[in-house]
Coordinates of C-alpha atoms in Angstrom, one line a residue:
Chain A
M17 CA 45.0 -154.6 26.1
G18 CA 45.2 -157.5 28.5
P19 CA 42.1 -159.2 29.8
N20 CA 40.1 -156.7 31.8
L21 CA 39.7 -158.4 35.2
T22 CA 37.1 -156.0 36.5
D23 CA 34.7 -157.3 33.9
F24 CA 35.0 -160.7 35.4
G25 CA 34.6 -159.5 39.0
P26 CA 30.8 -160.2 38.9
L27 CA 31.5 -163.7 37.6
W28 CA 33.9 -164.5 40.4
L29 CA 31.3 -163.1 42.9
S30 CA 28.7 -165.4 41.4
I31 CA 30.9 -168.4 41.6
K32 CA 31.8 -167.6 45.2
L33 CA 28.2 -167.2 46.1
A34 CA 27.3 -170.5 44.4
L35 CA 30.1 -172.3 46.2
I36 CA 29.2 -171.0 49.7
V37 CA 25.4 -171.7 49.1
T38 CA 26.1 -175.2 48.0
L39 CA 28.2 -176.0 51.1
I40 CA 25.5 -174.6 53.4
L41 CA 22.8 -176.4 51.6
L42 CA 24.8 -179.6 51.8
A43 CA 25.0 -179.2 55.6
L44 CA 21.3 -178.3 55.9
G45 CA 19.8 -180.3 53.1
T46 CA 21.4 -183.7 54.0
P47 CA 19.6 -184.1 57.4
L48 CA 16.4 -182.7 56.0
A49 CA 16.4 -185.1 53.0
W50 CA 17.3 -188.0 55.3
W51 CA 14.5 -187.2 57.6
L52 CA 12.1 -186.9 54.7
S53 CA 13.3 -190.2 53.3
Q54 CA 12.8 -192.1 56.6
T55 CA 9.9 -190.5 58.3
R56 CA 6.4 -191.8 58.5
S57 CA 5.2 -188.5 60.1
R58 CA 2.0 -187.0 58.9
L59 CA 3.9 -183.7 58.5
K60 CA 6.0 -185.2 55.7
P61 CA 3.9 -183.9 52.8
V62 CA 3.7 -180.5 54.4
I63 CA 7.5 -180.2 54.7
E64 CA 7.9 -181.6 51.2
A65 CA 5.6 -179.1 49.8
M66 CA 7.3 -176.3 51.6
T67 CA 10.7 -177.4 50.4
A68 CA 9.5 -177.5 46.8
L69 CA 7.8 -174.0 47.0
P70 CA 10.8 -172.1 45.5
L71 CA 10.5 -174.3 42.4
V72 CA 7.1 -172.9 41.5
L73 CA 7.1 -169.4 42.9
P74 CA 8.3 -166.6 40.6
P75 CA 11.5 -165.1 42.0
T76 CA 9.6 -161.8 42.4
V77 CA 7.5 -163.3 45.2
L78 CA 10.6 -164.4 47.1
G79 CA 12.3 -161.0 46.2
F80 CA 9.4 -159.1 47.5
Y81 CA 9.2 -160.9 50.8
F82 CA 13.0 -160.8 51.3
L83 CA 12.8 -157.1 50.9
I84 CA 10.3 -156.9 53.7
L85 CA 12.1 -159.6 55.8
F86 CA 15.6 -158.1 55.4
N87 CA 14.7 -154.5 56.2
P88 CA 16.5 -153.1 59.3
Q89 CA 13.3 -152.7 61.2
S90 CA 12.2 -156.3 60.9
F91 CA 13.1 -158.8 63.5
L92 CA 15.5 -160.7 61.3
G93 CA 17.1 -157.5 59.8
K94 CA 17.5 -155.9 63.2
S95 CA 19.1 -159.0 64.8
W96 CA 21.4 -159.4 61.9
I97 CA 22.6 -155.8 62.3
K98 CA 23.2 -156.4 66.0
I99 CA 25.3 -159.5 65.3
T100 CA 27.3 -158.5 62.3
G101 CA 27.0 -154.7 62.0
E102 CA 25.7 -154.8 58.5
T103 CA 22.3 -155.0 56.9
L104 CA 21.0 -158.1 55.2
S105 CA 19.6 -156.2 52.2
F106 CA 22.3 -155.0 49.8
S107 CA 24.9 -157.4 51.3
F108 CA 26.5 -160.5 50.2
S109 CA 25.3 -162.4 53.3
G110 CA 21.7 -161.4 52.4
L111 CA 22.2 -163.0 49.0
V112 CA 23.6 -166.1 50.7
I113 CA 20.5 -166.5 52.8
A114 CA 18.1 -165.7 49.9
S115 CA 20.0 -168.2 47.7
V116 CA 19.9 -171.0 50.3
I117 CA 16.1 -170.8 50.3
Y118 CA 15.9 -170.3 46.6
S119 CA 18.1 -173.3 45.8
L120 CA 16.8 -175.6 48.7
P121 CA 14.7 -178.0 46.5
F122 CA 17.6 -178.5 44.2
M123 CA 19.6 -180.0 47.0
V124 CA 16.9 -181.8 49.0
Q125 CA 15.0 -183.5 46.2
P126 CA 17.9 -185.5 44.5
L127 CA 19.2 -186.4 47.9
Q128 CA 15.8 -187.6 49.1
T129 CA 15.4 -189.7 46.0
A130 CA 18.9 -191.3 46.5
F131 CA 18.2 -192.0 50.2
E132 CA 14.8 -193.5 49.4
S133 CA 16.3 -195.9 46.9
I134 CA 18.5 -197.6 49.6
K135 CA 16.8 -200.7 50.8
R136 CA 15.6 -201.2 54.3
E137 CA 17.5 -204.5 54.6
T138 CA 20.8 -202.8 53.9
L139 CA 20.3 -200.5 56.8
D140 CA 19.1 -203.3 59.0
A141 CA 22.2 -205.3 58.1
A142 CA 24.3 -202.4 59.2
S143 CA 22.4 -202.1 62.4
I144 CA 22.9 -205.8 63.1
L145 CA 26.6 -205.3 62.7
R146 CA 26.2 -202.7 65.5
A147 CA 26.8 -199.6 63.4
G148 CA 25.4 -196.5 65.1
P149 CA 23.2 -194.1 63.2
I150 CA 26.1 -191.8 62.2
D151 CA 28.4 -194.7 61.3
R152 CA 25.6 -196.2 59.3
F153 CA 25.0 -193.0 57.4
M154 CA 28.7 -192.4 56.7
S155 CA 29.7 -195.9 55.7
V156 CA 26.6 -197.2 54.1
V157 CA 24.2 -194.5 53.1
A158 CA 26.6 -191.8 51.9
P159 CA 28.6 -194.1 49.6
L160 CA 25.5 -195.6 48.1
S161 CA 24.0 -192.1 47.5
L162 CA 27.2 -190.7 45.9
R163 CA 25.4 -190.0 42.7
G164 CA 22.6 -188.2 44.4
F165 CA 25.1 -186.0 46.2
V166 CA 26.9 -185.1 43.1
T167 CA 23.7 -184.3 41.2
A168 CA 22.3 -182.3 44.2
C169 CA 25.5 -180.2 44.6
V170 CA 25.8 -179.5 40.9
L171 CA 22.2 -178.5 40.5
S172 CA 22.3 -176.3 43.6
F173 CA 25.5 -174.7 42.4
A174 CA 24.2 -174.1 38.9
H175 CA 20.8 -172.8 40.0
T176 CA 22.5 -170.3 42.3
L177 CA 24.8 -169.2 39.6
G178 CA 21.8 -168.5 37.4
E179 CA 20.0 -166.5 40.1
F180 CA 18.6 -163.1 38.8
G181 CA 15.2 -161.9 39.9
I182 CA 15.8 -162.0 43.6
V183 CA 19.2 -160.4 43.4
L184 CA 17.8 -157.6 41.2
M185 CA 15.2 -156.9 43.9
V186 CA 17.2 -157.1 47.1
G187 CA 20.8 -156.7 45.9
G188 CA 21.1 -153.0 45.1
N189 CA 23.7 -153.6 42.4
I190 CA 26.8 -153.0 44.6
P191 CA 30.1 -154.0 42.9
G192 CA 31.9 -156.6 44.8
Q193 CA 29.0 -157.2 47.1
T194 CA 25.8 -157.9 45.2
K195 CA 26.6 -157.2 41.5
L196 CA 26.4 -160.8 40.3
V197 CA 27.2 -161.9 36.8
S198 CA 23.5 -162.1 35.9
I199 CA 23.0 -158.5 36.9
A200 CA 26.1 -157.3 35.1
I201 CA 24.9 -159.0 31.9
Y202 CA 21.5 -157.4 32.3
E203 CA 23.1 -153.9 32.7
H204 CA 25.3 -154.5 29.7
V205 CA 22.3 -155.6 27.5
E206 CA 20.1 -152.7 28.7
T207 CA 22.9 -150.2 27.9
L208 CA 23.5 -151.8 24.6
Q209 CA 27.0 -152.9 25.4
Y210 CA 26.5 -156.1 23.6
A211 CA 30.2 -157.0 23.3
Q212 CA 30.6 -157.1 27.1
A213 CA 27.3 -158.9 27.4
H214 CA 28.6 -161.6 25.0
K215 CA 31.8 -161.9 26.7
L216 CA 30.2 -162.6 30.1
S217 CA 27.4 -164.7 28.7
L218 CA 29.6 -166.9 26.6
T219 CA 31.9 -167.5 29.5
L220 CA 29.0 -168.4 31.6
I221 CA 27.6 -170.8 29.0
C222 CA 30.9 -172.6 28.7
F223 CA 31.3 -172.8 32.4
A224 CA 27.8 -174.2 33.0
F225 CA 28.2 -176.7 30.2
A226 CA 31.5 -177.9 31.5
A227 CA 30.0 -178.4 35.0
L228 CA 27.0 -180.3 33.7
L229 CA 29.2 -182.4 31.4
C230 CA 31.3 -183.4 34.4
V231 CA 28.2 -184.6 36.2
Y232 CA 26.9 -186.7 33.4
I233 CA 30.3 -188.2 32.8
F234 CA 30.6 -189.0 36.5
N235 CA 27.1 -190.5 36.5
R236 CA 28.0 -192.7 33.7
R237 CA 31.0 -194.1 35.4
H238 CA 29.1 -194.6 38.7
P239 CA 25.8 -196.2 37.7
V240 CA 23.2 -196.5 40.4
K241 CA 24.1 -199.5 42.6
I242 CA 21.2 -201.5 43.9
G243 CA 21.7 -201.4 47.7
Chain B
M4 CA -36.2 -175.0 31.1
A5 CA -33.1 -177.2 30.7
V6 CA -32.9 -176.3 27.1
S7 CA -33.1 -172.6 27.7
L8 CA -30.3 -172.9 30.3
K9 CA -28.2 -174.6 27.7
Y10 CA -28.8 -171.7 25.4
I11 CA -27.7 -169.3 28.1
W12 CA -24.4 -171.2 28.4
V13 CA -23.9 -171.1 24.7
I14 CA -24.5 -167.3 24.6
C15 CA -22.2 -166.8 27.6
A16 CA -19.4 -168.8 25.9
A17 CA -19.9 -167.1 22.6
S18 CA -19.9 -163.6 24.1
L19 CA -16.7 -164.5 26.0
I20 CA -15.0 -165.7 22.8
F21 CA -16.3 -163.0 20.4
G22 CA -16.5 -160.3 23.0
C23 CA -12.8 -160.2 23.1
Q24 CA -12.6 -159.7 19.4
S25 CA -14.9 -156.7 19.2
K26 CA -11.9 -154.4 19.8
P27 CA -12.2 -150.6 19.8
E28 CA -11.5 -149.0 16.5
S29 CA -7.8 -149.0 17.0
T30 CA -5.1 -149.5 19.6
V31 CA -2.0 -147.6 20.6
T32 CA 0.8 -149.0 22.7
V33 CA 2.9 -146.5 24.6
A34 CA 6.3 -147.3 26.2
V35 CA 6.5 -145.1 29.3
A36 CA 9.5 -144.4 31.6
T37 CA 8.5 -145.7 35.1
N38 CA 8.4 -142.3 36.7
F39 CA 5.6 -141.2 34.3
Y40 CA 3.5 -144.3 34.6
T41 CA 0.7 -142.9 36.8
A42 CA 0.5 -139.7 34.8
A43 CA 0.3 -141.8 31.6
L44 CA -2.6 -143.7 33.1
E45 CA -4.4 -140.5 33.8
L46 CA -3.7 -139.3 30.2
E47 CA -5.0 -142.6 29.0
K48 CA -8.2 -142.3 31.0
Q49 CA -8.8 -138.8 29.7
F50 CA -8.0 -139.7 26.1
E51 CA -10.2 -142.8 26.1
T52 CA -13.2 -140.7 27.2
Q53 CA -12.9 -138.6 24.1
S54 CA -12.1 -141.2 21.5
A55 CA -12.6 -144.8 20.6
V56 CA -8.9 -145.6 20.9
D57 CA -7.6 -148.2 23.2
I58 CA -4.3 -147.2 24.8
S59 CA -2.0 -149.8 26.4
I60 CA 0.9 -148.8 28.4
A61 CA 4.2 -150.6 29.0
S62 CA 6.5 -149.2 31.6
G63 CA 10.2 -149.7 32.3
S64 CA 13.4 -147.8 32.7
T65 CA 14.2 -145.5 29.8
G66 CA 17.3 -147.5 29.1
Q67 CA 15.4 -150.8 29.1
L68 CA 12.6 -149.5 26.9
Y69 CA 15.1 -148.0 24.5
A70 CA 16.9 -151.3 24.1
Q71 CA 13.6 -153.1 23.6
I72 CA 12.5 -150.6 20.9
K73 CA 15.7 -150.9 19.1
N74 CA 15.1 -154.7 19.1
G75 CA 11.7 -154.4 17.6
A76 CA 9.3 -154.0 20.6
P77 CA 5.8 -153.2 19.2
H78 CA 5.3 -149.7 20.5
D79 CA 3.8 -146.6 18.8
I80 CA 5.0 -143.9 21.1
F81 CA 7.9 -143.6 23.5
L82 CA 7.7 -141.3 26.6
A83 CA 11.3 -141.3 27.8
A84 CA 12.7 -139.7 30.9
D85 CA 15.6 -138.1 29.0
Q86 CA 16.5 -136.6 25.6
T87 CA 19.5 -138.7 24.7
R88 CA 17.6 -141.8 23.9
P89 CA 14.8 -140.3 21.8
K90 CA 17.4 -138.3 19.9
K91 CA 19.3 -141.6 19.2
L92 CA 16.2 -143.3 18.0
I93 CA 15.5 -140.5 15.5
E94 CA 19.1 -140.6 14.3
D95 CA 18.8 -144.3 13.7
G96 CA 15.5 -144.0 11.9
F97 CA 13.4 -145.6 14.6
A98 CA 11.4 -142.5 15.4
Q99 CA 10.4 -138.9 14.5
D100 CA 8.9 -135.7 15.7
R101 CA 10.5 -135.3 19.2
F102 CA 9.1 -132.8 21.8
T103 CA 9.5 -132.3 25.5
Y104 CA 6.4 -133.3 27.4
A105 CA 7.6 -132.9 30.9
L106 CA 10.5 -131.7 33.1
G107 CA 11.1 -134.2 35.9
Q108 CA 11.5 -133.0 39.5
L109 CA 14.0 -134.8 41.7
V110 CA 13.2 -135.3 45.3
L111 CA 15.2 -136.4 48.3
W112 CA 13.1 -138.7 50.4
G113 CA 14.1 -139.3 54.0
A114 CA 12.0 -142.2 55.4
T115 CA 12.8 -141.3 58.9
Q116 CA 13.3 -137.5 58.5
E117 CA 10.6 -134.9 58.4
T118 CA 12.9 -132.4 56.6
P119 CA 15.7 -134.2 54.8
N120 CA 18.6 -132.2 53.4
L121 CA 21.9 -132.9 51.8
A122 CA 23.9 -132.3 55.0
M123 CA 22.2 -135.4 56.4
L124 CA 23.6 -137.5 53.7
T125 CA 27.2 -136.8 54.7
K126 CA 26.6 -138.0 58.2
S127 CA 27.4 -141.6 59.2
D128 CA 24.2 -142.3 61.2
Y129 CA 22.4 -144.0 58.3
R130 CA 23.3 -147.0 56.1
H131 CA 21.9 -146.7 52.7
L132 CA 21.0 -144.1 50.1
A133 CA 19.0 -145.5 47.2
I134 CA 19.2 -144.1 43.7
A135 CA 18.1 -145.4 40.3
N136 CA 21.0 -146.9 38.3
P137 CA 22.5 -143.8 36.5
K138 CA 23.4 -146.0 33.5
L139 CA 19.7 -146.8 33.0
A140 CA 17.6 -144.2 34.5
P141 CA 17.8 -140.4 34.0
Y142 CA 16.6 -139.7 37.6
G143 CA 19.7 -141.8 38.7
L144 CA 21.9 -139.6 36.6
A145 CA 20.3 -136.4 38.1
A146 CA 20.8 -137.9 41.6
Q147 CA 24.4 -138.4 40.7
D148 CA 24.7 -134.8 39.8
V149 CA 23.4 -133.7 43.2
I150 CA 25.7 -136.0 45.3
S151 CA 28.8 -136.2 43.1
D152 CA 30.8 -134.0 45.5
L153 CA 29.6 -135.7 48.7
N154 CA 31.7 -139.0 48.3
L155 CA 28.9 -141.4 49.3
S156 CA 30.0 -144.4 47.3
D157 CA 29.8 -146.7 50.3
K158 CA 26.2 -145.7 51.0
I159 CA 24.7 -146.0 47.6
V160 CA 22.5 -148.8 46.5
M161 CA 20.8 -148.9 43.1
G162 CA 17.4 -149.8 41.9
E163 CA 17.0 -150.8 38.3
N164 CA 14.5 -148.0 37.7
I165 CA 12.9 -145.2 39.8
G166 CA 10.0 -147.5 40.7
Q167 CA 12.3 -150.1 42.2
T168 CA 14.3 -147.4 44.0
F169 CA 11.0 -146.3 45.6
S170 CA 10.4 -149.8 46.8
L171 CA 13.8 -150.0 48.4
I172 CA 13.0 -147.0 50.6
E173 CA 9.3 -147.8 51.1
T174 CA 10.2 -151.2 52.5
G175 CA 12.6 -149.6 55.0
N176 CA 15.8 -151.1 53.4
A177 CA 17.3 -147.7 52.6
E178 CA 16.8 -144.6 54.8
F179 CA 17.2 -142.0 52.1
G180 CA 16.7 -142.0 48.4
F181 CA 16.4 -139.9 45.3
I182 CA 13.0 -140.4 43.6
S183 CA 10.7 -138.3 41.5
L184 CA 8.1 -135.9 42.8
S185 CA 5.5 -137.6 40.7
Q186 CA 5.9 -140.8 42.8
I187 CA 5.2 -138.9 46.0
I188 CA 2.1 -137.4 44.4
T189 CA 1.0 -140.8 43.1
K190 CA 1.1 -141.9 46.8
D191 CA -1.0 -138.9 47.8
N192 CA 1.9 -137.8 50.0
Q193 CA 1.2 -140.9 52.2
I194 CA 4.8 -141.8 52.7
S195 CA 6.8 -142.1 55.9
G196 CA 9.1 -139.2 56.9
G197 CA 9.4 -136.3 54.6
H198 CA 10.8 -135.1 51.2
W199 CA 12.7 -132.2 49.8
I200 CA 12.3 -131.0 46.3
I201 CA 15.9 -130.6 45.0
P202 CA 16.5 -127.0 43.6
D203 CA 16.7 -127.1 39.8
E204 CA 20.2 -125.6 39.7
L205 CA 21.7 -128.7 41.5
Y206 CA 21.2 -131.0 38.6
T207 CA 21.1 -131.1 34.8
P208 CA 17.3 -130.8 34.0
I209 CA 15.5 -134.1 33.6
T210 CA 14.1 -133.2 30.2
Q211 CA 11.6 -135.9 29.3
D212 CA 11.1 -136.2 25.6
A213 CA 8.5 -138.0 23.6
V214 CA 8.9 -139.5 20.1
L215 CA 6.6 -141.1 17.6
L216 CA 8.0 -144.5 16.8
K217 CA 8.2 -146.2 13.5
R218 CA 5.1 -148.4 14.2
G219 CA 3.1 -145.3 14.9
F220 CA 4.0 -143.4 11.7
D221 CA 1.1 -144.9 9.9
N222 CA -1.3 -145.3 12.8
P223 CA -3.7 -142.3 12.9
A224 CA -4.7 -143.3 16.5
A225 CA -1.1 -143.1 17.6
K226 CA -0.8 -139.7 16.0
A227 CA -4.0 -138.5 17.6
F228 CA -2.8 -139.5 21.1
Y229 CA 0.6 -138.0 20.3
E230 CA -1.0 -134.6 19.5
F231 CA -3.3 -135.0 22.5
L232 CA -0.1 -135.0 24.7
K233 CA 0.6 -131.4 23.6
S234 CA -2.9 -130.2 24.4
E235 CA -3.8 -127.9 27.3
T236 CA -5.8 -130.7 29.0
A237 CA -2.9 -133.1 28.8
R238 CA -0.5 -130.4 30.1
D239 CA -2.7 -129.8 33.1
I240 CA -2.7 -133.5 33.9
I241 CA 1.1 -133.6 33.6
K242 CA 1.5 -130.5 35.8
E243 CA -0.8 -132.0 38.5
A244 CA 1.2 -135.2 38.4
G245 CA 4.3 -133.4 39.7
Y246 CA 6.1 -132.2 36.6
K247 CA 7.1 -128.8 35.2
L248 CA 6.6 -127.9 31.6
P249 CA 9.3 -126.5 29.3
D250 CA 7.8 -123.0 29.0
G251 CA 8.6 -122.4 32.7
T252 CA 5.1 -123.3 34.1

């Protein structure tokens, strides 16, 4: 008996989802975190609170509203079908959207903290040297916030990998589409297939530990620089 | 005046604290397959009017509850949605005294169709057919019996139990689904579209068995409720909730 690859299908699917979600969050979260770190707008606490909401809400609240938001009669559900031909509920794309919202605080908060720790003078110095806003961000802010970026990416990735409640509610348990590793483990446990449950769970534990270990080793080698 | 107000506060606080402790004579916890949840509540209401027993009900899919019971969940009675799991529990010494309390009736619900039928499922003008996970829920298994020849694998989405399956259709995410008649009755027939009660011969009967669990062996209240489930009153409640009974009624 060779290794049964179909057993690991849900694991690869979870990893694929986590990777895609992390990349999207990197693109969306960076400008949002930068704006939050620089703005003096009175809206700042409102946006901050909204960003942090997924941290405190039980996944069932999000799952319930995604179920309503994704249905083919809703505006979002209908538009999505028009564009892509598939429904948002029970699809991989639906899980991507749900996960982006679910993991948003894990990207934004570490980045915001990193950006806020960069001193005003450093940015002013860059401006005096005539660096434009984008140049300033790429050559000053980004390198100084490297640690924040690594933490944010790993946390977003890990949090998405660990997603369960929302997927159970809007996924529909479709192999290759929405049957993620957490769902597969749940099904194994509920049907008393503990051997398979162990196999997937232990793989996941090792994988998650290795990922976190890498971050902490990286963080040790790159201590926070005082800008 | 101020003093007497203070006393009132003390009495209120005391009654809150001690009030919770003045339990009814005894409690019984019943693990119930999701499809039977509403009926179980009715049975509870009826039983509590005629005895000082406090019934508490925990619902889940039959598979989920079975796994929990095997791992020490504190239930006295198990109302499953199949026979397999109660039988296994007896074999493994977790339960005794099995009997059939209801025969589940499978229904095809078409959220946008007044008179749904099987032929509609083979057409390509809809996207999703929701069923309960056949590995976990007997209604899912029965649904699989009905559609096994229709080759619908690209349409099927699964809820973890029959309750979640209902919500997938109710929220408009799936156009069709197989649920239980009891759920439609729970909703007082206030659902969109229409439903079709699947003829018995199209699926292996959903024989729902009850067992008395280990924890209930020495609990007279649990035994009393267990016996009540076999009574004429209970049978009427079960029939009204959308089930058939084993003697053909």
